[in-house]
Structures are given as C-alpha cells and as structure tokens.
Coordinates of C-alpha atoms and ligand atoms in Angstrom, one line a residue:
X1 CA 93.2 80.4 139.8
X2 CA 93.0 78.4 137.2
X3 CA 91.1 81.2 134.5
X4 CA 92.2 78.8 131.1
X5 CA 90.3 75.4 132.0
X6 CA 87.3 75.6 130.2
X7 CA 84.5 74.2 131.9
X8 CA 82.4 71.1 130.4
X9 CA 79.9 73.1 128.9
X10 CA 83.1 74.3 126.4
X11 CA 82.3 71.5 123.3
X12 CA 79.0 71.7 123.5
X13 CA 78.7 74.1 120.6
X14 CA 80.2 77.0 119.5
X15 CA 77.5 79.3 121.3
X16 CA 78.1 77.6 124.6
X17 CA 82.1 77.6 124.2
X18 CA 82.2 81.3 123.7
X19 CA 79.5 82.2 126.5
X20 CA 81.8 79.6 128.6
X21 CA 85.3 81.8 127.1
X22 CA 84.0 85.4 128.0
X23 CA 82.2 84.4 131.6
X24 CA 85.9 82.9 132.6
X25 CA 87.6 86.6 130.8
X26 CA 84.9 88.4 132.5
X27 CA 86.0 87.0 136.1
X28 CA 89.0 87.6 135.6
X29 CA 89.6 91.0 134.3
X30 CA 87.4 93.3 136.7
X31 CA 89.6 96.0 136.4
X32 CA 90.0 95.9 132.6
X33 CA 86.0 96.1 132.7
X34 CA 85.6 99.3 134.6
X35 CA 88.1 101.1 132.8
X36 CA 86.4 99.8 129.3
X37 CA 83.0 101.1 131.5
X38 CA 84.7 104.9 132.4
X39 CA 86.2 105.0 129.3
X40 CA 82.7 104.6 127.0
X41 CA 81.9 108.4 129.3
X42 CA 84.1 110.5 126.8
X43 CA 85.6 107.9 124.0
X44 CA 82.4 106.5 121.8
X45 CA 82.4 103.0 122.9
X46 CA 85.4 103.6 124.9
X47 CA 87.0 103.3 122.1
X48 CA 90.0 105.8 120.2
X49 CA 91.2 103.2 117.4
X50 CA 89.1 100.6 116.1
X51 CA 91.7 97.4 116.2
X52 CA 91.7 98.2 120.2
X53 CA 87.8 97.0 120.8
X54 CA 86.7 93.9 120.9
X55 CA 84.0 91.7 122.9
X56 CA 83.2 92.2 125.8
X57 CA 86.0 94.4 126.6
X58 CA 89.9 95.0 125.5
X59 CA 92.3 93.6 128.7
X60 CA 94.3 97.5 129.2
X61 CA 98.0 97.0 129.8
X62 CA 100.1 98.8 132.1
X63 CA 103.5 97.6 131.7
X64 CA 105.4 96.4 129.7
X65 CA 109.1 94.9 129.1
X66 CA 110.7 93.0 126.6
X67 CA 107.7 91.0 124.6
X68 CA 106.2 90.4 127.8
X69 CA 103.1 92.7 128.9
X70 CA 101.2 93.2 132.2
X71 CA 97.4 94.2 132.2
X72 CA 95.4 96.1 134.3
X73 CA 94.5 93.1 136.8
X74 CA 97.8 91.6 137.1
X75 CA 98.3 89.1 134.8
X76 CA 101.2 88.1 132.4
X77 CA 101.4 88.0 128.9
X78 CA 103.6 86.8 125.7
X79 CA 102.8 89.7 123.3
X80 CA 102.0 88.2 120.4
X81 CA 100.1 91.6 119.3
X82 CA 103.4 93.5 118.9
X83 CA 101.8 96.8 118.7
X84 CA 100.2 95.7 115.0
X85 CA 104.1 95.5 113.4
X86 CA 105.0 98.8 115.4
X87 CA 106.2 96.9 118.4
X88 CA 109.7 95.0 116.6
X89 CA 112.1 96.3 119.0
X90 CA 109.4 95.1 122.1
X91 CA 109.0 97.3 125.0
X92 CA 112.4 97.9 126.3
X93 CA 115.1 98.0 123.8
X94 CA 118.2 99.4 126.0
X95 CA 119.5 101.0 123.3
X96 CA 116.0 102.7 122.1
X97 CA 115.7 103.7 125.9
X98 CA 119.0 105.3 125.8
X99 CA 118.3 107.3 122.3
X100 CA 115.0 108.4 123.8
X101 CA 116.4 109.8 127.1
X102 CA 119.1 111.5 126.1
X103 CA 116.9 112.8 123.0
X104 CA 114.6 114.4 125.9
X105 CA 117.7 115.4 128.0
X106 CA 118.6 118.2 124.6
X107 CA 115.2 119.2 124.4
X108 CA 112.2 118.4 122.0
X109 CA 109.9 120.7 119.7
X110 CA 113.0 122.1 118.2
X111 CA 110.9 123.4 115.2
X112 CA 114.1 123.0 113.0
X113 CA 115.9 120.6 111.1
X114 CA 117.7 118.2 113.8
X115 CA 120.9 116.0 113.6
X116 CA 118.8 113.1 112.7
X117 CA 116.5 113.7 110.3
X118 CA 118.9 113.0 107.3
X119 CA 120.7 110.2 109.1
X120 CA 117.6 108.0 109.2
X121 CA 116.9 109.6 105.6
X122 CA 120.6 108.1 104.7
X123 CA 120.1 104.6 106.9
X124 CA 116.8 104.3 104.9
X125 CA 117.9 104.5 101.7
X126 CA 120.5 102.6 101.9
X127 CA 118.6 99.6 103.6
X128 CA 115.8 99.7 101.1
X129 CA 117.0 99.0 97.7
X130 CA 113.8 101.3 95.9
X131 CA 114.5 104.0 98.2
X132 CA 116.5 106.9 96.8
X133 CA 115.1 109.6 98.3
X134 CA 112.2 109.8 101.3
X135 CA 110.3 112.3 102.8
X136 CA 108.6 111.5 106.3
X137 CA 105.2 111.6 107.7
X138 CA 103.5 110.7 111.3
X139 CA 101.8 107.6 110.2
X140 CA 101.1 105.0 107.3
X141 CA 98.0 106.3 106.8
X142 CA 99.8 110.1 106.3
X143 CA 102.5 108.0 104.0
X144 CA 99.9 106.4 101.3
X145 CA 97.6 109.5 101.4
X146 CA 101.1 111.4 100.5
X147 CA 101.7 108.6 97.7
X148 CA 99.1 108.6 96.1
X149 CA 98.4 112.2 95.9
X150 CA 101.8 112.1 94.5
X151 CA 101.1 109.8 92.0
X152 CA 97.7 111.4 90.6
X153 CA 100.1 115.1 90.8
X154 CA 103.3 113.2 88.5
X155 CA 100.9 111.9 85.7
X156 CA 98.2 114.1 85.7
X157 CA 95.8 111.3 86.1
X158 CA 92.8 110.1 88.7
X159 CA 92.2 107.0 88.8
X160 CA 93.9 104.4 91.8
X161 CA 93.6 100.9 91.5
X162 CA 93.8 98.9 94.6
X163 CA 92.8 95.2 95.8
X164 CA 90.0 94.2 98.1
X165 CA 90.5 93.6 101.7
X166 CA 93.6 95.6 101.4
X167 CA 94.1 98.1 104.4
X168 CA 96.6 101.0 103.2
X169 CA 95.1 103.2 106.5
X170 CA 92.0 104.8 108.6
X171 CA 90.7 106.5 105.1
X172 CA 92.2 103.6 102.5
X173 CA 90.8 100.8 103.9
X174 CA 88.9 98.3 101.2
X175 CA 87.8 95.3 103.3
X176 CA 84.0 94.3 102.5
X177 CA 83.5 96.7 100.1
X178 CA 85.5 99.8 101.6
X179 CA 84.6 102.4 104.3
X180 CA 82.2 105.3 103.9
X181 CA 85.3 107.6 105.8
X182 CA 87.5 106.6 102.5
X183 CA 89.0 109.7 100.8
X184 CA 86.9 109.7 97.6
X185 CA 89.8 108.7 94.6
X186 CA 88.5 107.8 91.6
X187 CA 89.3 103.6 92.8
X188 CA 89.8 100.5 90.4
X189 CA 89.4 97.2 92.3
X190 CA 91.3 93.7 91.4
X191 CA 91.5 90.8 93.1
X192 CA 95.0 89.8 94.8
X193 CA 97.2 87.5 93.5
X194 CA 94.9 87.5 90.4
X195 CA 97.4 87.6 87.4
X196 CA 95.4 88.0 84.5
X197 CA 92.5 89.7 85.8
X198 CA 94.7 92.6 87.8
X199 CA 96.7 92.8 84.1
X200 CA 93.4 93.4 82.3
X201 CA 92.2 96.0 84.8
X202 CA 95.8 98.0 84.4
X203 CA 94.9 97.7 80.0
X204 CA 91.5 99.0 80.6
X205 CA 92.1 101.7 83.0
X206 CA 95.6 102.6 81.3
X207 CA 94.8 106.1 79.7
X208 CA 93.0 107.5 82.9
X209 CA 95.6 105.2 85.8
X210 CA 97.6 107.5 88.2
X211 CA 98.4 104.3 90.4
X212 CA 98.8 100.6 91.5
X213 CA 98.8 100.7 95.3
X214 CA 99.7 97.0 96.7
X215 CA 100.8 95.3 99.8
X216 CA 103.3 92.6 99.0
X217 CA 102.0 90.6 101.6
X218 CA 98.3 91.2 102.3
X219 CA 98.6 92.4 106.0
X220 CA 95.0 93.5 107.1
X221 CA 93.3 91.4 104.6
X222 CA 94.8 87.9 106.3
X223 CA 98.4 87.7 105.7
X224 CA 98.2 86.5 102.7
X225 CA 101.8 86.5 100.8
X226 CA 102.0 87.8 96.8
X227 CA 103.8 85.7 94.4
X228 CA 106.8 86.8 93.0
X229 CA 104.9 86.4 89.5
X230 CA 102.2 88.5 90.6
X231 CA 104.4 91.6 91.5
X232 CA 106.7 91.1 88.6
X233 CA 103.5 91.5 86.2
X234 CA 102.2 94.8 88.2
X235 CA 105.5 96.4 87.8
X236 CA 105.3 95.4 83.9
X237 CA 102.2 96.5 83.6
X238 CA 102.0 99.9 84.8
X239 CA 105.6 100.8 83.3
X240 CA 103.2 100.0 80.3
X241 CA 100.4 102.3 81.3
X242 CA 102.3 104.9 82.3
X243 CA 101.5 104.4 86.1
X244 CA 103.2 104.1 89.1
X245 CA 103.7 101.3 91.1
X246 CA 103.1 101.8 94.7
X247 CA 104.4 99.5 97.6
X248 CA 102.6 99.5 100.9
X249 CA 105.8 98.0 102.5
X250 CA 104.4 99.4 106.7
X251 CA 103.8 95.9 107.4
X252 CA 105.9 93.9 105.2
X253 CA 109.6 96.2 105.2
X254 CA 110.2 94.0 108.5
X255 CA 109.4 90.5 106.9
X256 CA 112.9 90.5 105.5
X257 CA 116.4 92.8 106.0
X258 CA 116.0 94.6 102.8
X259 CA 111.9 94.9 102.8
X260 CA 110.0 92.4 100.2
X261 CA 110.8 94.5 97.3
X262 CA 114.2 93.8 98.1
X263 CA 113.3 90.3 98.6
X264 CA 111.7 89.2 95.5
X265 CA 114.0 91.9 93.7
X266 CA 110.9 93.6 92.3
X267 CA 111.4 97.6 92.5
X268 CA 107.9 100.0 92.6
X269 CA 108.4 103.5 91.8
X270 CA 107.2 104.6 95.1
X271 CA 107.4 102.7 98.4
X272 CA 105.4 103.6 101.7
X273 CA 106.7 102.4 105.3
X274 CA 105.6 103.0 108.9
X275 CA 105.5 101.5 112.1
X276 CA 108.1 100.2 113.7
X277 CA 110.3 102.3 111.9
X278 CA 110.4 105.1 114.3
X279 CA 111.6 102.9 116.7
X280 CA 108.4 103.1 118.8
X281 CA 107.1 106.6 118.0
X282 CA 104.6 107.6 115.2
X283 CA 106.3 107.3 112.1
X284 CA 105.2 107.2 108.4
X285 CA 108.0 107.6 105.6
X286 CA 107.3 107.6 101.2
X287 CA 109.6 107.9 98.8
X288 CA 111.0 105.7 95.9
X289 CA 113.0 107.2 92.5
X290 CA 115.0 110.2 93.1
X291 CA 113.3 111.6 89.7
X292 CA 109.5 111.3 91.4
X293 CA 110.6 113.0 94.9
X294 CA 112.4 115.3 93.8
X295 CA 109.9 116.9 93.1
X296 CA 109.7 117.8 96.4
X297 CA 112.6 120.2 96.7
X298 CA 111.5 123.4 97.8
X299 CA 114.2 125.3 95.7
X300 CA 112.9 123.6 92.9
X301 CA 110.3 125.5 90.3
X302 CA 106.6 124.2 90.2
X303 CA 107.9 122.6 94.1
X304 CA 105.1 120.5 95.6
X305 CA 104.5 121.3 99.1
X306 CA 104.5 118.6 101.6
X307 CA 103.7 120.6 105.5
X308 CA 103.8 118.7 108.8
X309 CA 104.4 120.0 112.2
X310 CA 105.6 116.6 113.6
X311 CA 107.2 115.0 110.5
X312 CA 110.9 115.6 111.7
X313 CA 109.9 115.5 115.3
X314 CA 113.1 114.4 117.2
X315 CA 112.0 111.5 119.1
X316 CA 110.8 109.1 116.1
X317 CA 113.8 110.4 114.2
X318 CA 116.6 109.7 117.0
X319 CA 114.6 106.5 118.2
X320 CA 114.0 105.4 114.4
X321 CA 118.0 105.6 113.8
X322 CA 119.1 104.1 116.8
X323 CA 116.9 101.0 115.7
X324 CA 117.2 100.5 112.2
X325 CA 121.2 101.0 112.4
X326 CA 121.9 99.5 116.0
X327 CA 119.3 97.3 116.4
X328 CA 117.7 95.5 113.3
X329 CA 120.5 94.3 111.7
X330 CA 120.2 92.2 108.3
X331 CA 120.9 89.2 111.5
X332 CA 118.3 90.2 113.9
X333 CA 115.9 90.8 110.9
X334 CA 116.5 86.7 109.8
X335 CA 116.7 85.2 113.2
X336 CA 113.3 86.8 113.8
X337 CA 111.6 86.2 110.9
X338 CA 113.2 82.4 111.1
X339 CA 111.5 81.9 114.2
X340 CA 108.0 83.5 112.7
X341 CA 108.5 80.9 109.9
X342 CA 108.8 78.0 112.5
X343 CA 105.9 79.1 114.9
X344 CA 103.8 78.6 111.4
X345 CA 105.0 75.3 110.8
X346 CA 104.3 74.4 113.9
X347 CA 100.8 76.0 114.0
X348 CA 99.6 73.9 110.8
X349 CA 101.3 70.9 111.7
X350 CA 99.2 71.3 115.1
X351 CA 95.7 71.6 112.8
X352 CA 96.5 68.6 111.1
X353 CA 96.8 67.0 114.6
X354 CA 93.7 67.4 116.0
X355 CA 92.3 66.9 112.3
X356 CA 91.3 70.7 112.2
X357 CA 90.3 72.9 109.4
X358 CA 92.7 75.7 110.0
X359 CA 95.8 77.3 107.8
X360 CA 98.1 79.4 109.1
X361 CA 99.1 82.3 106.3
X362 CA 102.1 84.7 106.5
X363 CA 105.5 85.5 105.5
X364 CA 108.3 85.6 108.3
X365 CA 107.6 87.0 111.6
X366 CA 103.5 88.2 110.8
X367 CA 101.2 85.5 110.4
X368 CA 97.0 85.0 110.5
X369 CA 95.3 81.8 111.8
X370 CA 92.3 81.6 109.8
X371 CA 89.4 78.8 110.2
X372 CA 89.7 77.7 106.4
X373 CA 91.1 75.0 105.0
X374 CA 94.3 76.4 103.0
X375 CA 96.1 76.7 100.5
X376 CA 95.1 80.6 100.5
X377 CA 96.2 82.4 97.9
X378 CA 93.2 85.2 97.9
X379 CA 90.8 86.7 100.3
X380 CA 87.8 85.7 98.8
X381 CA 88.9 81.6 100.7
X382 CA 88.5 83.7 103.6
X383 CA 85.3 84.6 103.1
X384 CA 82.1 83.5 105.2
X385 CA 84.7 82.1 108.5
X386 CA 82.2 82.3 111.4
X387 CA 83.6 85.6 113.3
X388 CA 82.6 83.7 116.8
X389 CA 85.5 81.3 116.0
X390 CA 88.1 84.6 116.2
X391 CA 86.4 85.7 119.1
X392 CA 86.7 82.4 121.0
X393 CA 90.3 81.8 119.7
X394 CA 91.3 85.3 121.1
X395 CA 89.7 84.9 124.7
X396 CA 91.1 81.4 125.1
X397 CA 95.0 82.9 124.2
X398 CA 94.3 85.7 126.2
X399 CA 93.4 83.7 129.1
X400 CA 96.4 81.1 128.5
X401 CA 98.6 84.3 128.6
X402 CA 99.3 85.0 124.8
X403 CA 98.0 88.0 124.1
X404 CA 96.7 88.4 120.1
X405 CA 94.6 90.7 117.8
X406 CA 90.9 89.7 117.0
X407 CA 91.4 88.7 113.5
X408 CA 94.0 86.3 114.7
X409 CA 96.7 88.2 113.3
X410 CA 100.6 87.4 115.0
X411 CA 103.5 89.0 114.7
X412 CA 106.8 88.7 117.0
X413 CA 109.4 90.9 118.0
X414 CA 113.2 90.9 118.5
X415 CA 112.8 90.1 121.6
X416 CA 111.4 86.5 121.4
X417 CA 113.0 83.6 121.4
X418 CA 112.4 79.8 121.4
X419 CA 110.8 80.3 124.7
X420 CA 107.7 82.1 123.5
X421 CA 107.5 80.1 120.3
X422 CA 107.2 76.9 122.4
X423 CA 104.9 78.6 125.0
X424 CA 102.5 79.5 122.3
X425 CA 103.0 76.3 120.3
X426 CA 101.9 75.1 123.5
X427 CA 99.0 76.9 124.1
X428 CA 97.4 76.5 120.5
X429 CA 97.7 72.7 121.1
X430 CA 96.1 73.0 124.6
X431 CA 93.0 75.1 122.7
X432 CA 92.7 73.1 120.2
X433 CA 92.6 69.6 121.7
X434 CA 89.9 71.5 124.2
X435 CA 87.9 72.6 121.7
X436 CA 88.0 70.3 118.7
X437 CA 84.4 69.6 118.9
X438 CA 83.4 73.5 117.9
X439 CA 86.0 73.8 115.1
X440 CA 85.7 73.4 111.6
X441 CA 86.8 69.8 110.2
X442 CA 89.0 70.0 107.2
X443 CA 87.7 70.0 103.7
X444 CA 89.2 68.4 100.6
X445 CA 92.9 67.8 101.0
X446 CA 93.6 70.9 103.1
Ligands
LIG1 N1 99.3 100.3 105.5 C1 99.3 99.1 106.0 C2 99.6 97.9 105.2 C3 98.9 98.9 107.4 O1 98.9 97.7 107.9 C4 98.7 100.0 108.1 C5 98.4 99.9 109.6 N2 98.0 98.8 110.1 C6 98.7 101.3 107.5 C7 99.0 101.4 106.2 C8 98.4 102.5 108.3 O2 99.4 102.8 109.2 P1 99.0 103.8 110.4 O3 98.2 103.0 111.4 O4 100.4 104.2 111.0 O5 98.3 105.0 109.9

C-alpha cells in the first residue's frame, strides 16, 4: 500500500489536492474513523481537548516508544507532535519508567508531603536562574491563572496586559480576538515584538497595571521568537510601572538548558512552566523572587492560600526529578535543540528549492511551518494563510509517517536523532515537489 502517492488529480488546485489528501487518509485509517464515530456518542464531537480534532478525524495512537508512535490501524510514525512540548523525554525514557514503577511500587495518594516534592523544588531552582522559590500546580493553564492572580493580589491592581495570539491556557487564550471561556481580567492588548507600541501601553496603563504576561517565544501564536530588545524593554518598563513581569516559559523553558530567560539573561519577577516538566505527568509550576512567593508561606501573617489535591501528587513529582536531574542535562538540552535548529535550516532551504512561499519560525527544538513568506517577526504576517494549506500539509505528513499538529507546529524530543531529521527533511521535500502547483509562490525577497 502505497497511502502517500498522491494521485494526478493532487495539483490541480488546492480543492482537488485536499479532497485527493483526506480520500487516501480516509482509506487508510478505518479504525481511527470508528473510534472518532463512537467517541462523538459521549465526548461533543468526540472530542475532550480541542488541539486533538481535526478534519476528517484525528489518527488515535496505541503505542508508543521512543519518538516513534503506532496508531490505531497499524501504521508507524516519527512523532513530530511530541505531546505539544510535554513529550521531551519521548515515550519510554528507561529511567522515567524506572521512577514511575517503583514510585507505584510505595504507593500513590499519600495525601502528605513526599520525598520529592522539595527535591524537584531544589532541581528547579537551581536550573532556572529567576526561580528562587516555586510552588506547583497540575497544569500551565493552573500555573498562569496562579500568576496572575498573584500579581493583581501583590500590587493591588487589575489590569493584565498580554499580546495577541498568545495562548497562556484553556481560559487565557488571545488568538483572533480571545475566547468567550476567558477568565474575565481587566486585559490590555499589544502587539508582539512591537517595541514602542508595547512600551506606550505599559505608560498608559501604569497606575492601574498588575501585570505583563509574555511568552519569550510565541508558542501557540506561530513560533515566533522575541528579540532580546523586546524583553529587555518589558522588564524596564514594568519595573517602572510598578508591575510585574510574567514569563510564560511552559513551552519555551526547554528551548535552551537554563529556559530563555536564562538565555537572553533577562529575569521576570514571576515565571510559569509546565509540560514536560513532570516528566510525562500533568504538571504546572510558578514562582520567581523569593520576596513575591513568599507570600505563600502558610506560617506567614496575611498567608495567601494556594489548595490543590494533586499539586504534590507523587508521580509528576518523582517522574519530574528523575528527568530534569538524570535526564535533560545542560548536554541533552543543546544536542536537541541543535538538531531542532538544523531541521529549520533545512526546512527553508527546501522552500527556496521548489521556489515556495513558506518560512519556517522557531527557536531550538519547537518550530511552525507557515505558508508566508518570512521574515516573521509578528503574528499579524501570519494573518489571512489559507487554513486548507495546514490541513493538506498535515494529511500528507501523516500519511508519509510524520506525525504533526494542525497549525504545523514541530517540536522534537530527546530521543531523535539525525535519523528522523533526515526522514522528515525527506518527506517535506517529497510534499513539496508533489504539490508545488497548490502552494503559495514567494513574494518580495522572502
Ligand atoms: N502556556 C503556554 C505557552 C502553552 O503553550 C500552554 C499549553 N500549550 C499553556 C500555557 C497551558 O498549559 P496546559 O495545557 O498544561 O494547561
């Protein structure tokens, strides 16, 4: 079975090479159909996390081992998807296996402190140069919620200011506009990357501003890196103001061994992280200066209270420990994100190629294809992309066995190697030389 040849209908138009893309995916994935079919019986849609649909139907896995996964009907794949950052250590991390097992051997639900908590407390800190104290949570939704509550408690102020298309979780999201499900802050909005405009905001808003919250890479909103400049004048600006400066580092703490603060040697006051960091488990961790969270102390008068059944739970505190100190050394952290930095190259030098309008943004081992012509320094270039190009580009990897997110989003895992960068190298050459015809041309010198 030969499921990636596209037939001749393929460059006809973009209509006829999608139609062409899903009637292959549908033959092949029968299996992955009637689950997605059962599955729309008790989850709306089928659905229970909105990254997990997309047309016709998601391919379900059933196994998986190293950054290789197995779906529902059999077939292989290089996963690109990486659980959405979660995924670093891949699927079967001998020493996260170990941790978890005998974790479960001493029993779970303890409903007391453990012999971990504090460790990865201690491992944290001392990795992440703004961290001097942290508390943990069970997601990065939980963590910016938790940060910016804090922030509006420590000054006594409202209002958040945040950048569009940025994604700080299920209730924060701000792409096209932001969500009606959005916890109802008082929000400032400024364009990313925008210097003077973002500083102007901050001066207006000073008085009443609790809060900058901002991604130093622009995960959700396309991968899109910050300057060094840009951060530098947020963290001069709200010392001004009076407000906090907030890190979403739940993407980006894994794009280099000391997080991109500790990269571009910029320090916020507070700093959220998720993800991978419990080692495979749901995790969400703020904290930041010692002066802030300490605030937190329970012995301490005026105390804020910060409840949560599972934020100590064993497993993503053993299995968080065991990774960050055994696994992701400051080594394993540059090798991967090398390799993430040459699967880019290689990705724009392929659009040039095939004379392709295409970028490839990112920083390290989490990178977005987009169907623009780059530079892109913004999300507004990204604006008005035909979604039916993500669509196509999805179904065509999927069925040339790389698995990827809808919006085109990659990001690796410790386990790959030069193999899988080839192998997808490959595969993007292959898609692209087939379907040239239906792709944007390059405009102006991109
Ligand atoms: N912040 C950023 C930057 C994220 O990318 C995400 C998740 N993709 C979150 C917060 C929310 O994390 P979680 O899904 O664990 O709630």
């Amino acid at each position: 079975m030969n499921t990636s040849a596209p037939t001749n209908t393929s460059n006809i138009d973009l209509a006829a090479a999608l139609a062409d893309a899903e009637q292959r995916y549908e033959a092949a994935n029968p299996r992955s159909a009637e689950r997605h079919r059962a599955a729309a019986a008790h989850l709306p849609g089928g659905n229970t996390r909105a990254v997990m649909y997309y047309p016709p139907f998601p391919v379900a896995m059933v196994r998986g081992e190293g950054c290789r996964l197995w779906d529902m009907d059999g077939h292989a794949y290089t996963d690109f998807v990486s659980e959405y950052g979660a995924g670093l250590y891949g699927h079967s991390d001998p020493v996260i296996r170990e941790t978890l097992e005998a974790t479960l051997r001493d029993g779970w639900v303890l409903g007391a402190p453990n012999a971990y908590e504090a460790r990865l407390a201690a491992a944290l800190c001392e990795r992440f140069p703004a961290l001097e104290r942290v508390r943990f949570c069970n997601s990065g939704t939980e963590a910016n919620i938790m940060a910016v509550s804090t922030a509006r408690a420590v000054t006594g102020r409202t209002r958040i200011l945040v950048f569009r298309e940025a994604y700080h979780g299920g209730v924060l999201t701000f792409a096209h506009g932001g969500s009606e499900l959005n916890i109802p802050y008082d929000y400032v909005f400024a364009d990313y990357n925008d210097i003077d405009g973002t500083v102007a905001a901050i001066r207006a808003n000073a008085g009443e501003l609790a809060a900058v919250v901002v991604e130093p890479m622009l995960g959700g909103g396309g991968c899109i890196p910050a300057t060094r400049e840009f951060l530098v004048a947020l963290r001069q600006e709200t010392e001004k103001a009076g407000a906090l400066l907030v890190f979403d580092e739940v993407i980006t703490s894994r794009l280099a061994p000391h997080g991109l603060h500790g990269e571009h040697g910029v320090f916020p006051d507070l700093v959220t992280m998720g993800k991978y960091l419990g080692g495979g488990c749901s995790f969400g961790m703020f904290g930041g200066k010692a002066g802030i969270m300490d605030r937190f102390d329970p012995a301490s008068p005026h105390a804020f209270s910060h409840g949560g059944t599972f934020n100590n739970n064993v497993l993503s505190m053993s299995a968080g420990l065991a990774g960050l100190t055994r696994v992701l050394t400051p080594e394993a952290s540059r090798r991967m994100n090398g390799l993430g930095d040459q699967l880019r190259d290689r990705l724009n030098d392929l659009f040039g190629k095939h004379g392709v309008g295409g970028i490839v943004t990112g920083f390290g081992s989490v990178m977005n294809v987009h169907f623009v012509s780059g530079p892109v320094t913004t999300p507004a270039q990204l604006e008005g992309q035909d979604r039916r190009l993500f669509q196509l580009f999805q179904l065509e990897m999927i069925l040339r066995g790389q698995y990827i997110t809808s919006r085109g989003m990659l990001a690796l895992s410790l386990p790959f190697g030069q193999q899988e960068i080839d192998g997808f190298a490959d595969a993007f050459d292959d898609f692209l030389r087939t379907h040239r015809s239906v792709l944007p041309r390059p405009v102006g010198g991109g």
